[in-house]
Tab-separated table of C-alpha atoms and ligand atoms in Angstrom:
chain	number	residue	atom	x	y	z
A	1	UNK	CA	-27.246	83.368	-39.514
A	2	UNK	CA	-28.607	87.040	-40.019
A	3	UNK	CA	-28.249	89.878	-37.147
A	4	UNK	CA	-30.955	88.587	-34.933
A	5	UNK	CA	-32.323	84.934	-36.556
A	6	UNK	CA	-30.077	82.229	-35.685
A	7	UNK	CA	-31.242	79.691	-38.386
A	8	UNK	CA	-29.550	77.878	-41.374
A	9	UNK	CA	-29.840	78.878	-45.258
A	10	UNK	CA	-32.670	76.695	-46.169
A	11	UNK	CA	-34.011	76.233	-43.041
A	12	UNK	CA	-36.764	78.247	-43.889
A	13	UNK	CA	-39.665	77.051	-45.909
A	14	UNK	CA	-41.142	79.451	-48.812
A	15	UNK	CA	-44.121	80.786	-47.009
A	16	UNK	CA	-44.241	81.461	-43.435
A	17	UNK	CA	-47.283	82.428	-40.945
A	18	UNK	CA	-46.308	85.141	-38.303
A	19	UNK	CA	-48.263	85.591	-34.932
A	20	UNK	CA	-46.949	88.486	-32.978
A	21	UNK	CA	-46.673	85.920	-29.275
A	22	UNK	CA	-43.484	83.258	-29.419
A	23	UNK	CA	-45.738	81.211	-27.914
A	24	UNK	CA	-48.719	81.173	-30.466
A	25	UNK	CA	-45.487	80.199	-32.774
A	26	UNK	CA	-44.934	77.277	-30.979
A	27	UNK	CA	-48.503	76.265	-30.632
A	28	UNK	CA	-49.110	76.525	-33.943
A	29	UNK	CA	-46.360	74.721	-34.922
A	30	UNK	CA	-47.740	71.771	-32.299
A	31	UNK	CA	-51.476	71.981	-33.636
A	32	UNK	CA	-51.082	72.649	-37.026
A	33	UNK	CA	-47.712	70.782	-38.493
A	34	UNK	CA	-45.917	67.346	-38.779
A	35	UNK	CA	-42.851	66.742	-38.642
A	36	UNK	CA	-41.498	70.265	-37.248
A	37	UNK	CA	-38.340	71.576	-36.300
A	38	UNK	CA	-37.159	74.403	-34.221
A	39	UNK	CA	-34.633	76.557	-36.424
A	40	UNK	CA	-34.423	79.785	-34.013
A	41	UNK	CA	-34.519	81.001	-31.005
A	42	UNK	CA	-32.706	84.341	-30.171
A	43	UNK	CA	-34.630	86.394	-27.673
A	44	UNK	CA	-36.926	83.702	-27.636
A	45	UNK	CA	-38.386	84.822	-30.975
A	46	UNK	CA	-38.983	81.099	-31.625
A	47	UNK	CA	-39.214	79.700	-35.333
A	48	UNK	CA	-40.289	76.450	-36.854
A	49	UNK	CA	-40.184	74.591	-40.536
A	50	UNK	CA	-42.617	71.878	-40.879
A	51	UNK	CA	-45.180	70.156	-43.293
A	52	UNK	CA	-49.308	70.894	-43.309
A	53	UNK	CA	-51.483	67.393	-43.429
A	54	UNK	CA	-51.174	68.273	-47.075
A	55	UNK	CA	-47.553	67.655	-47.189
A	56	UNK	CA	-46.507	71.846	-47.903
A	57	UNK	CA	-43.733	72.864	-46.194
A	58	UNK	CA	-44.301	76.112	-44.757
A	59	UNK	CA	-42.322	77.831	-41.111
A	60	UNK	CA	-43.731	79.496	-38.306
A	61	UNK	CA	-41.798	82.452	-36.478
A	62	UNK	CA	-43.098	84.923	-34.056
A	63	UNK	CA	-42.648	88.709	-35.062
A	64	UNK	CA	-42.928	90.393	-31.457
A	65	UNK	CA	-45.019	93.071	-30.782
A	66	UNK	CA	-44.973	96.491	-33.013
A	67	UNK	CA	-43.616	98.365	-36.624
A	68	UNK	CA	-39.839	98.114	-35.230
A	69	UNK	CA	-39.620	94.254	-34.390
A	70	UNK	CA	-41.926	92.974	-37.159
A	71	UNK	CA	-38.981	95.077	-39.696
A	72	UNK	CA	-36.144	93.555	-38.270
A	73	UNK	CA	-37.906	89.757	-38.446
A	74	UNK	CA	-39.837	89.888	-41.937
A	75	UNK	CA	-36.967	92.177	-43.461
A	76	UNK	CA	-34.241	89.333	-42.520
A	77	UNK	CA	-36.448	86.687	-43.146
A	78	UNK	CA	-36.874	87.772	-46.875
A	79	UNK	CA	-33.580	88.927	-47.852
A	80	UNK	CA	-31.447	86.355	-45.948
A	81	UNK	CA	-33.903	83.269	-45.936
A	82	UNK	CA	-35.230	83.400	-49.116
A	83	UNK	CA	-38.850	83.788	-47.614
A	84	UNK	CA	-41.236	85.235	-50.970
A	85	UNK	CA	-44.802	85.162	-48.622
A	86	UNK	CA	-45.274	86.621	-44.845
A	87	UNK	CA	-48.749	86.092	-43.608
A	88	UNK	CA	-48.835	87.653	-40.052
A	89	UNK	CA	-51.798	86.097	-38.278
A	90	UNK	CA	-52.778	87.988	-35.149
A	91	UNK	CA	-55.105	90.257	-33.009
A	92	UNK	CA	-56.909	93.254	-33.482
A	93	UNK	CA	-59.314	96.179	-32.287
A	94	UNK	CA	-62.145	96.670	-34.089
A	95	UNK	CA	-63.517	100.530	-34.850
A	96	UNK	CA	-66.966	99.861	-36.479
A	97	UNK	CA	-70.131	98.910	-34.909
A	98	UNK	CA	-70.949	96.455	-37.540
A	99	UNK	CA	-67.804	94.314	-37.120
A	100	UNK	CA	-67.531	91.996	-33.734
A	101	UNK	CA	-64.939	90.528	-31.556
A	102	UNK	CA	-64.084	86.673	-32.663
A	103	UNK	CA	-64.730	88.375	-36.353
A	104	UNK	CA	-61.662	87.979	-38.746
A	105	UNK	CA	-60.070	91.178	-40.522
A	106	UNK	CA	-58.186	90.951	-43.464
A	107	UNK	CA	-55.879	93.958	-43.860
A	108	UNK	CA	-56.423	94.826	-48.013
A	109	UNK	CA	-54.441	98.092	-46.965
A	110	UNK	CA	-52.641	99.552	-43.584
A	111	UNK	CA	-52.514	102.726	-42.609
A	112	UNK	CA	-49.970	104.695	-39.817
A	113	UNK	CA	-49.017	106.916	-37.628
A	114	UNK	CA	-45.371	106.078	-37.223
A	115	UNK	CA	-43.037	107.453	-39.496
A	116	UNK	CA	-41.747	103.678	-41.396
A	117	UNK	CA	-41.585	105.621	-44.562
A	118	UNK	CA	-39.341	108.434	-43.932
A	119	UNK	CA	-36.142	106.754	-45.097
A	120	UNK	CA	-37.528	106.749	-48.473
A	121	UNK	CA	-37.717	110.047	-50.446
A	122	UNK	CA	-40.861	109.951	-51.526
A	123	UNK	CA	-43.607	112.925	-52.698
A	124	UNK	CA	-46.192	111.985	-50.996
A	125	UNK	CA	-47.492	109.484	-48.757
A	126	UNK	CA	-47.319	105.857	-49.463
A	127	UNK	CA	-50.129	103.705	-49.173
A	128	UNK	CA	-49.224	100.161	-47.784
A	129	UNK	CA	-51.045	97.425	-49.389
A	130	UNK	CA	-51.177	93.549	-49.062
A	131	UNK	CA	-50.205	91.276	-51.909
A	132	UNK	CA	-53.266	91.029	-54.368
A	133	UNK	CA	-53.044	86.931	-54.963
A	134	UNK	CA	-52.168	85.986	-51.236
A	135	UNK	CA	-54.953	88.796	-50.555
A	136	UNK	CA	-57.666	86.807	-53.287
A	137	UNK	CA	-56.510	83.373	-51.970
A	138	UNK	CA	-57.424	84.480	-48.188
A	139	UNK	CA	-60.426	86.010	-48.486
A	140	UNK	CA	-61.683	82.980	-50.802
A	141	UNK	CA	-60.675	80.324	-48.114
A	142	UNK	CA	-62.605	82.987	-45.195
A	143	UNK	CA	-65.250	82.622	-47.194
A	144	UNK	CA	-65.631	78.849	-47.210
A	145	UNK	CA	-65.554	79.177	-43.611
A	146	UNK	CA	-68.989	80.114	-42.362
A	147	UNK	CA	-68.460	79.945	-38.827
A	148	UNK	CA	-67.142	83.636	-38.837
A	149	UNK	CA	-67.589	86.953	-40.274
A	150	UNK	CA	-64.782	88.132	-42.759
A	151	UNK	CA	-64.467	91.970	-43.047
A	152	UNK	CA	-61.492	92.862	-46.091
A	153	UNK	CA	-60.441	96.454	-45.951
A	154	UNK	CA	-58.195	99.195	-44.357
A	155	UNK	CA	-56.328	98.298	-40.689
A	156	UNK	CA	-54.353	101.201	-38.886
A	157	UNK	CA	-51.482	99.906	-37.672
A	158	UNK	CA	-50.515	102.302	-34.854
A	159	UNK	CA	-47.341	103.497	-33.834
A	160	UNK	CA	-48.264	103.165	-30.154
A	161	UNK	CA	-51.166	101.016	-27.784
A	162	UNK	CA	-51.680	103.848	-25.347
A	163	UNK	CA	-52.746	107.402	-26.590
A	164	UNK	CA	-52.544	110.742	-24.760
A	165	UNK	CA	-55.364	112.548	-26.694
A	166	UNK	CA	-54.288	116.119	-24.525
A	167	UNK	CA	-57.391	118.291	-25.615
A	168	UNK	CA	-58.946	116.622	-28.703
A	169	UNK	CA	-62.817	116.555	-28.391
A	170	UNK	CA	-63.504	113.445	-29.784
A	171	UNK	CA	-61.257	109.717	-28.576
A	172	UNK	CA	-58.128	109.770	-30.914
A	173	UNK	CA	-59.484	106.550	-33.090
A	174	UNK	CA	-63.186	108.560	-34.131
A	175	UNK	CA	-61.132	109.855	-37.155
A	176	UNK	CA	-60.274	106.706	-38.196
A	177	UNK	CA	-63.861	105.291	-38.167
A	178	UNK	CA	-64.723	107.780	-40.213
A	179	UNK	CA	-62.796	107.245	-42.744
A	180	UNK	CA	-64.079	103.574	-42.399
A	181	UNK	CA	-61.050	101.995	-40.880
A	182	UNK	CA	-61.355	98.620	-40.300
A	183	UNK	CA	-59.795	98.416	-36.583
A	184	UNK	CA	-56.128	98.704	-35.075
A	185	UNK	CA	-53.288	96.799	-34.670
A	186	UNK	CA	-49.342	97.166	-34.640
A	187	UNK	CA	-47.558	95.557	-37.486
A	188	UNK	CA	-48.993	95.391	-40.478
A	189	UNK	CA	-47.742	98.851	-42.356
A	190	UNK	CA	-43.838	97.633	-41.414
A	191	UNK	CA	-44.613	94.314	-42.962
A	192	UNK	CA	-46.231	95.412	-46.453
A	193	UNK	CA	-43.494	98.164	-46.723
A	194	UNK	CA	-40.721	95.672	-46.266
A	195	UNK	CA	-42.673	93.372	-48.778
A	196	UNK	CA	-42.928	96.432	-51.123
A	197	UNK	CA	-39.357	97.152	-51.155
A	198	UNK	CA	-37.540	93.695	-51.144
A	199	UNK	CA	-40.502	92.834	-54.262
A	200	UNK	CA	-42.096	89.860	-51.532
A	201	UNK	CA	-45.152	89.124	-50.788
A	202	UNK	CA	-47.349	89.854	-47.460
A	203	UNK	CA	-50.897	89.704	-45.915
A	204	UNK	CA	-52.159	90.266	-42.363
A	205	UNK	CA	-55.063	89.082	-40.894
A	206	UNK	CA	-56.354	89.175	-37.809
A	207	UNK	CA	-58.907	87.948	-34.882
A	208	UNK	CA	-60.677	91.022	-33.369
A	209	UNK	CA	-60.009	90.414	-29.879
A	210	UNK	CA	-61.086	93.697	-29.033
A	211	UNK	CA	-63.910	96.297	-29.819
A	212	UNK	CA	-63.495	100.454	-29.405
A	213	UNK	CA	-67.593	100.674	-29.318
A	214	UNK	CA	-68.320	97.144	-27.604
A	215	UNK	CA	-67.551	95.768	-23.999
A	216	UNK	CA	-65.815	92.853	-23.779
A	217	UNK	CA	-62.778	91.696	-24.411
A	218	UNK	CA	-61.542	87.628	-25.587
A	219	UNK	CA	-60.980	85.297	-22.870
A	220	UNK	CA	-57.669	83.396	-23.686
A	221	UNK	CA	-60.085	80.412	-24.533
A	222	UNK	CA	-61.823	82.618	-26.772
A	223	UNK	CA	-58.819	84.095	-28.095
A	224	UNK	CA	-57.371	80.788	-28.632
A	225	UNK	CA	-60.320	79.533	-30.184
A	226	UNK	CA	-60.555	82.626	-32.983
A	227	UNK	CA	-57.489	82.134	-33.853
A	228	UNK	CA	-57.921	78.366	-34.371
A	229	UNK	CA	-60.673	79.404	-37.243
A	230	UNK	CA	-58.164	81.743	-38.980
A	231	UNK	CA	-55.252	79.746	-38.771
A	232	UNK	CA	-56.709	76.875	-40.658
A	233	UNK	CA	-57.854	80.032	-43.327
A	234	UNK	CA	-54.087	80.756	-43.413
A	235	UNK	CA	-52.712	77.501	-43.599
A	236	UNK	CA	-54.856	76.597	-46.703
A	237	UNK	CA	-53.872	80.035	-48.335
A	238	UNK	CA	-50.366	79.121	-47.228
A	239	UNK	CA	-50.335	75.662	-49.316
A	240	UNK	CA	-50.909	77.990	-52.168
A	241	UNK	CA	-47.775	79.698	-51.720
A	242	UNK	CA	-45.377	76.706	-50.834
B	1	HPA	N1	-54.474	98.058	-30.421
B	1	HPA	C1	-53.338	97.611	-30.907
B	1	HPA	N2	-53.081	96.354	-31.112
B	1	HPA	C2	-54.027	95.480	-30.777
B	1	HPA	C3	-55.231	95.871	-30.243
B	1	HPA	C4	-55.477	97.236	-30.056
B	1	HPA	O1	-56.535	97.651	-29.595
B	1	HPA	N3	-55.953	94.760	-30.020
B	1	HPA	C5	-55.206	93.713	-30.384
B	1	HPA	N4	-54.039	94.134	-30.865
């Protein structure tokens, strides 16, 4: 056991896939894997080991929501469990007009506004980045998959969902599409730091479910079905790493 995952050494399978919702754990563990076992469940942060059609083993575990309880999860899960590859599957905002929701974001690099780095002395700022082969491998499997739009680049991974702008002019997020930021979500930065330091691997990806410029929002049909698309992307790029 580690602080706050109550599994077995071993229990753990090489590569694991990381939604943000315990319960998209669990139905991913359903839909996509035979032979499955639970292996934690403290705070309901539920985790499962199983095998693809393909025969890879490969785990499931939820990361909760935001920078602070994605650390605790992936950091335990690579030091303790022996985890090398983290690919944390989830839901995004998009910033730019030409990307759309039930389009799939592959985070090449995260960006921040919460302070994850601080504890390391650095001069300068450190830019998070996802593992170049798990990175390669998943944007060659979103390819094959012409039902949706891919988009690889920069996510912003904030440090908070709701903003106070006080007097700024423009929406707090106009910045960040003009530097060409992908979109926004809350994880990603903690995870490819944690990756950095402990020399793992990581890669997020994510379902826009969600548009800054656009009305409309994903149904939880919709939402359900997105993810469907991308988590057969990440279970092939997953067999890779097994
Ligand atoms: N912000 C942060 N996280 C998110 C969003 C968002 O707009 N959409 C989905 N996850």
């Amino acid at each position: 056991m580690s602080v706050h995952i109550n599994a077995k050494k071993g229990d753990f399978a090489k590569v694991l896939l990381m939604p943000g919702d315990p319960v998209r754990a669990t139905w991913i563990a359903h839909t996509f894997l035979k032979d499955y076992k639970e292996v934690c469940d403290v705070r309901g942060m539920l985790g499962y080991t199983g095998f693809t059609k393909n025969g890879k083993r490969i785990s499931v575990m939820a990361s909760g929501m935001g920078q602070p309880s994605i650390g605790i999860y992936s950091y335990e899960l690579y030091s303790q469990y022996n985890v090398e590859t983290i690919i944390r599957v989830g839901t995004c905002g998009a910033f730019q007009k030409f990307v759309n929701t039930k389009d799939i974001i592959i985070a090449q690099t995260a960006s921040t506004d919460f302070n994850w780095m601080t504890d390391f002395t650095l001069d300068g700022t450190y830019s998070a980045g996802a593992d170049f082969e798990v990175l390669k491998a998943a944007v060659e499997e979103a390819k094959k998959c012409k039902s949706v739009k891919t988009h690889v680049g920069n996510i912003f991974s904030e440090g908070r969902f709701y903003h106070f702008s006080g007097n700024s002019k423009e929406p707090w997020w106009k910045g960040w599409e003009k530097i060409g930021t992908l979109g926004c979500e809350m994880e990603s930065y903690a995870l490819y730091c944690n990756a950095a330091v402990l020399r793992k691997r990581a890669l997020g990806m994510f379902t826009v479910s969600d548009h800054f410029q656009k009305p409309g929002i994903l149904s939880s049909d919709e939402r359900a079905k997105g993810l469907k698309n991308m988590i057969e992307i990440a279970i092939r790029v997953a067999e890779k790493f097994a």
